[in-house]
Amino acid sequence: MRFATYEHRGRHQVAVVDEDDRLRPLPGVRSLTALLAEGGGLPGPPDVPAGPHVSEVRLLPPLQPPTVRDFVTFEEHVEGVRRSVDGAAGVPEQWYAAPTFYFTNPYAVYGPGDDIPVPPGSAVLDFELEVAAVIGREGRDLSPEQAREHIVGYTVLNDWSARDLQSAEMRVGLGPCKGKDTATTLGPYLVTADELEGYRDADGFLRLALTASVNGATVGEDLLSHMSWTFEEMVAYASRGTWVRPGDVLGSGTCGNGGCLAELWGLRGEQDPPPLKPGDTVTLTVEGVGSLTNTVVEGVDPVPVPRARRRTEASTQRV
């Protein structure tokens, strides 16, 4: 099944999306996150008349996740974007040891169709085409086999990235910060895990076609099965020594072969295609899951923050 969260006539509702793309609201449900947290799983299609078509409502993010872990599981992406952002060649040997992730901002989640502001102070905005798994029930120290039962479904994820900010802050050695802090898009639906079982290959990967376009022109195509770890392995690693809980989102990381602009810049040695600018429209499509479309708009100017006071300067001010 497909679940959507939407706004219609001033009300937020959660619905099952039927085969005709009409919404069948779940009575009394206003939050998919809260519904998952109740621990009873997702209900079947409600016995209610079909409501509006998805084109007649404002689709919201399918859920507001309590946490968002963003992994980096595509080797081709690592090689290309590392050259562009870090100025280094190849894939670090440590990358192969475990499915690395960072936590991104759950307060900056946007929905399909929302305008995406340019991050303050950035002139090099990029998209990132990903698929996200959503946790349906809590667990810790899970094996990959156990983890499969904890994934309730999947959605499309766009990890908007300010490459100029990211490149500067990565030199500190703590990972992404403001370069990834302004926007993450989720949607258009939460597609339940059983809907995608038919795409699973013999190695446990979901063989889904991925496509990224900017202003209608295709810039990237890949297969989700080119991940180096399965989602079950990612969930198992995320749960090591801690909890994963209902509503948690785990992004696959950006696919290869043009899953973001920075990868292409690293391979081509120039910013071709150019960074995103206000007015550009990005569409990310995942077979069996759906399409996300967002348009970039002007952002705000950065609030000034002074440079660090060097230790020698600070010491002269002590009493």
mmCIF file of N, CA and C in Angstrom, residues 65-141:
data_model
loop_
_atom_site.group_PDB
_atom_site.id
_atom_site.type_symbol
_atom_site.label_atom_id
_atom_site.label_comp_id
_atom_site.label_asym_id
_atom_site.label_seq_id
_atom_site.Cartn_x
_atom_site.Cartn_y
_atom_site.Cartn_z
ATOM 1 N N PRO A 65 9.945 12.612 10.710
ATOM 2 C CA PRO A 65 10.770 11.636 11.423
ATOM 3 C C PRO A 65 11.426 12.217 12.669
ATOM 4 N N PRO A 66 11.506 11.433 13.755
ATOM 5 C CA PRO A 66 12.240 11.897 14.930
ATOM 6 C C PRO A 66 13.736 11.975 14.684
ATOM 7 N N THR A 67 14.264 11.085 13.821
ATOM 8 C CA THR A 67 15.673 11.132 13.447
ATOM 9 C C THR A 67 15.808 10.820 11.967
ATOM 10 N N VAL A 68 16.860 11.364 11.361
ATOM 11 C CA VAL A 68 17.189 11.057 9.975
ATOM 12 C C VAL A 68 18.668 10.702 9.906
ATOM 13 N N ARG A 69 18.954 9.436 9.648
ATOM 14 C CA ARG A 69 20.325 8.988 9.415
ATOM 15 C C ARG A 69 20.538 8.930 7.905
ATOM 16 N N ASP A 70 21.588 9.575 7.422
ATOM 17 C CA ASP A 70 21.864 9.543 5.995
ATOM 18 C C ASP A 70 23.165 8.777 5.768
ATOM 19 N N PHE A 71 23.051 7.661 5.070
ATOM 20 C CA PHE A 71 24.194 6.792 4.822
ATOM 21 C C PHE A 71 24.896 7.190 3.527
ATOM 22 N N VAL A 72 25.988 6.524 3.239
ATOM 23 C CA VAL A 72 26.695 6.719 1.970
ATOM 24 C C VAL A 72 27.093 5.335 1.470
ATOM 25 N N THR A 73 26.220 4.720 0.666
ATOM 26 C CA THR A 73 26.383 3.307 0.323
ATOM 27 C C THR A 73 26.701 3.043 -1.143
ATOM 28 N N PHE A 74 26.832 4.091 -1.943
ATOM 29 C CA PHE A 74 27.145 3.903 -3.362
ATOM 30 C C PHE A 74 28.610 4.264 -3.608
ATOM 31 N N GLU A 75 29.390 3.274 -3.995
ATOM 32 C CA GLU A 75 30.835 3.471 -4.189
ATOM 33 C C GLU A 75 31.125 4.507 -5.273
ATOM 34 N N GLU A 76 30.377 4.469 -6.355
ATOM 35 C CA GLU A 76 30.605 5.409 -7.448
ATOM 36 C C GLU A 76 30.389 6.844 -7.004
ATOM 37 N N HIS A 77 29.375 7.066 -6.187
ATOM 38 C CA HIS A 77 29.119 8.404 -5.655
ATOM 39 C C HIS A 77 30.286 8.883 -4.793
ATOM 40 N N VAL A 78 30.787 8.012 -3.934
ATOM 41 C CA VAL A 78 31.887 8.398 -3.037
ATOM 42 C C VAL A 78 33.086 8.862 -3.850
ATOM 43 N N GLU A 79 33.404 8.113 -4.875
ATOM 44 C CA GLU A 79 34.580 8.447 -5.683
ATOM 45 C C GLU A 79 34.430 9.797 -6.376
ATOM 46 N N GLY A 80 33.265 10.040 -6.978
ATOM 47 C CA GLY A 80 33.079 11.278 -7.719
ATOM 48 C C GLY A 80 32.938 12.496 -6.827
ATOM 49 N N VAL A 81 32.114 12.394 -5.766
ATOM 50 C CA VAL A 81 31.854 13.572 -4.939
ATOM 51 C C VAL A 81 33.055 13.899 -4.070
ATOM 52 N N ARG A 82 33.845 12.889 -3.690
ATOM 53 C CA ARG A 82 35.024 13.165 -2.876
ATOM 54 C C ARG A 82 36.020 14.029 -3.655
ATOM 55 N N ARG A 83 36.146 13.740 -4.921
ATOM 56 C CA ARG A 83 37.049 14.545 -5.744
ATOM 57 C C ARG A 83 36.551 15.984 -5.840
ATOM 58 N N SER A 84 35.227 16.156 -5.913
ATOM 59 C CA SER A 84 34.644 17.479 -6.068
ATOM 60 C C SER A 84 34.661 18.278 -4.773
ATOM 61 N N VAL A 85 34.252 17.639 -3.649
ATOM 62 C CA VAL A 85 34.089 18.352 -2.389
ATOM 63 C C VAL A 85 35.386 18.405 -1.585
ATOM 64 N N ASP A 86 36.097 17.282 -1.527
ATOM 65 C CA ASP A 86 37.313 17.203 -0.704
ATOM 66 C C ASP A 86 38.598 17.405 -1.484
ATOM 67 N N GLY A 87 38.519 17.345 -2.812
ATOM 68 C CA GLY A 87 39.723 17.472 -3.626
ATOM 69 C C GLY A 87 40.623 16.264 -3.545
ATOM 70 N N ALA A 88 40.068 15.090 -3.171
ATOM 71 C CA ALA A 88 40.861 13.869 -3.021
ATOM 72 C C ALA A 88 40.377 12.835 -4.029
ATOM 73 N N ALA A 89 41.251 11.917 -4.387
ATOM 74 C CA ALA A 89 40.918 10.894 -5.364
ATOM 75 C C ALA A 89 40.638 9.562 -4.681
ATOM 76 N N GLY A 90 39.833 8.729 -5.342
ATOM 77 C CA GLY A 90 39.605 7.384 -4.854
ATOM 78 C C GLY A 90 38.604 7.306 -3.720
ATOM 79 N N VAL A 91 38.450 6.090 -3.195
ATOM 80 C CA VAL A 91 37.538 5.808 -2.091
ATOM 81 C C VAL A 91 38.362 5.437 -0.872
ATOM 82 N N PRO A 92 38.141 6.086 0.285
ATOM 83 C CA PRO A 92 38.925 5.739 1.476
ATOM 84 C C PRO A 92 38.719 4.267 1.841
ATOM 85 N N GLU A 93 39.791 3.593 2.212
ATOM 86 C CA GLU A 93 39.697 2.179 2.563
ATOM 87 C C GLU A 93 38.724 1.949 3.712
ATOM 88 N N GLN A 94 38.646 2.898 4.641
ATOM 89 C CA GLN A 94 37.755 2.739 5.783
ATOM 90 C C GLN A 94 36.288 2.704 5.367
ATOM 91 N N TRP A 95 35.972 3.293 4.211
ATOM 92 C CA TRP A 95 34.580 3.290 3.753
ATOM 93 C C TRP A 95 34.062 1.866 3.604
ATOM 94 N N TYR A 96 34.908 0.940 3.217
ATOM 95 C CA TYR A 96 34.484 -0.439 2.971
ATOM 96 C C TYR A 96 34.211 -1.202 4.270
ATOM 97 N N ALA A 97 34.616 -0.662 5.408
ATOM 98 C CA ALA A 97 34.539 -1.402 6.670
ATOM 99 C C ALA A 97 33.119 -1.461 7.235
ATOM 100 N N ALA A 98 32.318 -0.432 7.001
ATOM 101 C CA ALA A 98 30.981 -0.372 7.599
ATOM 102 C C ALA A 98 30.155 0.680 6.869
ATOM 103 N N PRO A 99 28.815 0.564 6.906
ATOM 104 C CA PRO A 99 27.947 1.535 6.230
ATOM 105 C C PRO A 99 27.846 2.848 7.016
ATOM 106 N N THR A 100 28.725 3.777 6.699
ATOM 107 C CA THR A 100 28.835 5.034 7.434
ATOM 108 C C THR A 100 27.601 5.918 7.226
ATOM 109 N N PHE A 101 27.239 6.659 8.273
ATOM 110 C CA PHE A 101 26.124 7.602 8.162
ATOM 111 C C PHE A 101 26.400 8.812 9.041
ATOM 112 N N TYR A 102 25.618 9.858 8.820
ATOM 113 C CA TYR A 102 25.603 11.010 9.720
ATOM 114 C C TYR A 102 24.138 11.328 10.007
ATOM 115 N N PHE A 103 23.894 12.056 11.087
ATOM 116 C CA PHE A 103 22.544 12.505 11.405
ATOM 117 C C PHE A 103 22.312 13.865 10.749
ATOM 118 N N THR A 104 21.209 13.981 10.031
ATOM 119 C CA THR A 104 20.847 15.264 9.446
ATOM 120 C C THR A 104 19.632 15.832 10.176
ATOM 121 N N ASN A 105 19.137 16.968 9.725
ATOM 122 C CA ASN A 105 18.213 17.791 10.503
ATOM 123 C C ASN A 105 16.749 17.368 10.322
ATOM 124 N N PRO A 106 16.101 16.785 11.337
ATOM 125 C CA PRO A 106 14.691 16.398 11.199
ATOM 126 C C PRO A 106 13.734 17.587 11.208
ATOM 127 N N TYR A 107 14.231 18.777 11.557
ATOM 128 C CA TYR A 107 13.385 19.975 11.575
ATOM 129 C C TYR A 107 13.360 20.685 10.224
ATOM 130 N N ALA A 108 14.072 20.144 9.239
ATOM 131 C CA ALA A 108 14.153 20.791 7.929
ATOM 132 C C ALA A 108 13.603 19.878 6.839
ATOM 133 N N VAL A 109 12.524 19.158 7.160
ATOM 134 C CA VAL A 109 11.940 18.210 6.215
ATOM 135 C C VAL A 109 10.853 18.906 5.397
ATOM 136 N N TYR A 110 10.974 18.802 4.085
ATOM 137 C CA TYR A 110 10.017 19.383 3.148
ATOM 138 C C TYR A 110 9.256 18.273 2.439
ATOM 139 N N GLY A 111 8.153 18.641 1.804
ATOM 140 C CA GLY A 111 7.333 17.684 1.080
ATOM 141 C C GLY A 111 7.406 17.883 -0.416
ATOM 142 N N PRO A 112 6.776 16.978 -1.170
ATOM 143 C CA PRO A 112 6.747 17.114 -2.626
ATOM 144 C C PRO A 112 6.040 18.398 -3.031
ATOM 145 N N GLY A 113 6.630 19.093 -3.993
ATOM 146 C CA GLY A 113 6.037 20.335 -4.471
ATOM 147 C C GLY A 113 6.439 21.563 -3.695
ATOM 148 N N ASP A 114 7.059 21.394 -2.520
ATOM 149 C CA ASP A 114 7.482 22.554 -1.735
ATOM 150 C C ASP A 114 8.646 23.280 -2.412
ATOM 151 N N ASP A 115 8.679 24.593 -2.257
ATOM 152 C CA ASP A 115 9.821 25.374 -2.708
ATOM 153 C C ASP A 115 10.981 25.175 -1.737
ATOM 154 N N ILE A 116 12.195 25.095 -2.277
ATOM 155 C CA ILE A 116 13.394 24.860 -1.471
ATOM 156 C C ILE A 116 14.269 26.108 -1.510
ATOM 157 N N PRO A 117 14.451 26.789 -0.372
ATOM 158 C CA PRO A 117 15.270 28.006 -0.366
ATOM 159 C C PRO A 117 16.760 27.689 -0.460
ATOM 160 N N VAL A 118 17.462 28.539 -1.152
ATOM 161 C CA VAL A 118 18.923 28.417 -1.181
ATOM 162 C C VAL A 118 19.456 28.630 0.235
ATOM 163 N N PRO A 119 20.322 27.756 0.743
ATOM 164 C CA PRO A 119 20.856 27.926 2.098
ATOM 165 C C PRO A 119 21.589 29.260 2.242
ATOM 166 N N PRO A 120 21.437 29.932 3.372
ATOM 167 C CA PRO A 120 22.095 31.219 3.571
ATOM 168 C C PRO A 120 23.596 31.133 3.339
ATOM 169 N N GLY A 121 24.101 32.015 2.496
ATOM 170 C CA GLY A 121 25.539 32.083 2.250
ATOM 171 C C GLY A 121 26.051 31.130 1.206
ATOM 172 N N SER A 122 25.197 30.351 0.586
ATOM 173 C CA SER A 122 25.652 29.374 -0.400
ATOM 174 C C SER A 122 25.425 29.864 -1.824
ATOM 175 N N ALA A 123 26.356 29.489 -2.697
ATOM 176 C CA ALA A 123 26.204 29.761 -4.122
ATOM 177 C C ALA A 123 26.370 28.485 -4.947
ATOM 178 N N VAL A 124 26.484 27.328 -4.258
ATOM 179 C CA VAL A 124 26.729 26.063 -4.963
ATOM 180 C C VAL A 124 25.771 25.008 -4.404
ATOM 181 N N LEU A 125 24.501 25.095 -4.810
ATOM 182 C CA LEU A 125 23.478 24.188 -4.308
ATOM 183 C C LEU A 125 23.370 22.959 -5.202
ATOM 184 N N ASP A 126 23.129 21.813 -4.574
ATOM 185 C CA ASP A 126 23.073 20.535 -5.270
ATOM 186 C C ASP A 126 21.888 19.728 -4.730
ATOM 187 N N PHE A 127 21.413 18.790 -5.513
ATOM 188 C CA PHE A 127 20.431 17.805 -5.053
ATOM 189 C C PHE A 127 21.158 16.483 -4.810
ATOM 190 N N GLU A 128 20.479 15.532 -4.154
ATOM 191 C CA GLU A 128 21.013 14.178 -4.026
ATOM 192 C C GLU A 128 19.859 13.189 -4.064
ATOM 193 N N LEU A 129 19.920 12.256 -5.003
ATOM 194 C CA LEU A 129 18.870 11.274 -5.214
ATOM 195 C C LEU A 129 19.101 10.052 -4.332
ATOM 196 N N GLU A 130 18.151 9.813 -3.412
ATOM 197 C CA GLU A 130 18.267 8.699 -2.479
ATOM 198 C C GLU A 130 16.907 8.022 -2.291
ATOM 199 N N VAL A 131 16.966 6.826 -1.722
ATOM 200 C CA VAL A 131 15.776 6.134 -1.236
ATOM 201 C C VAL A 131 15.952 5.964 0.265
ATOM 202 N N ALA A 132 14.864 6.135 1.013
ATOM 203 C CA ALA A 132 14.936 6.021 2.474
ATOM 204 C C ALA A 132 14.059 4.884 2.956
ATOM 205 N N ALA A 133 14.587 4.118 3.907
ATOM 206 C CA ALA A 133 13.799 3.130 4.630
ATOM 207 C C ALA A 133 13.234 3.786 5.880
ATOM 208 N N VAL A 134 12.018 3.392 6.253
ATOM 209 C CA VAL A 134 11.357 3.929 7.434
ATOM 210 C C VAL A 134 11.156 2.801 8.437
ATOM 211 N N ILE A 135 11.549 3.066 9.675
ATOM 212 C CA ILE A 135 11.416 2.070 10.742
ATOM 213 C C ILE A 135 9.965 2.017 11.233
ATOM 214 N N GLY A 136 9.456 0.785 11.396
ATOM 215 C CA GLY A 136 8.079 0.620 11.836
ATOM 216 C C GLY A 136 7.928 0.176 13.278
ATOM 217 N N ARG A 137 8.966 -0.467 13.824
ATOM 218 C CA ARG A 137 8.913 -0.838 15.248
ATOM 219 C C ARG A 137 10.311 -0.820 15.823
ATOM 220 N N GLU A 138 10.395 -0.573 17.124
ATOM 221 C CA GLU A 138 11.691 -0.345 17.742
ATOM 222 C C GLU A 138 12.496 -1.634 17.880
ATOM 223 N N GLY A 139 13.802 -1.453 17.966
ATOM 224 C CA GLY A 139 14.697 -2.583 18.184
ATOM 225 C C GLY A 139 16.112 -2.085 18.382
ATOM 226 N N ARG A 140 16.956 -2.946 18.930
ATOM 227 C CA ARG A 140 18.357 -2.603 19.089
ATOM 228 C C ARG A 140 19.194 -3.868 18.929
ATOM 229 N N ASP A 141 20.439 -3.676 18.535
ATOM 230 C CA ASP A 141 21.366 -4.783 18.307
ATOM 231 C C ASP A 141 20.742 -5.846 17.410
#
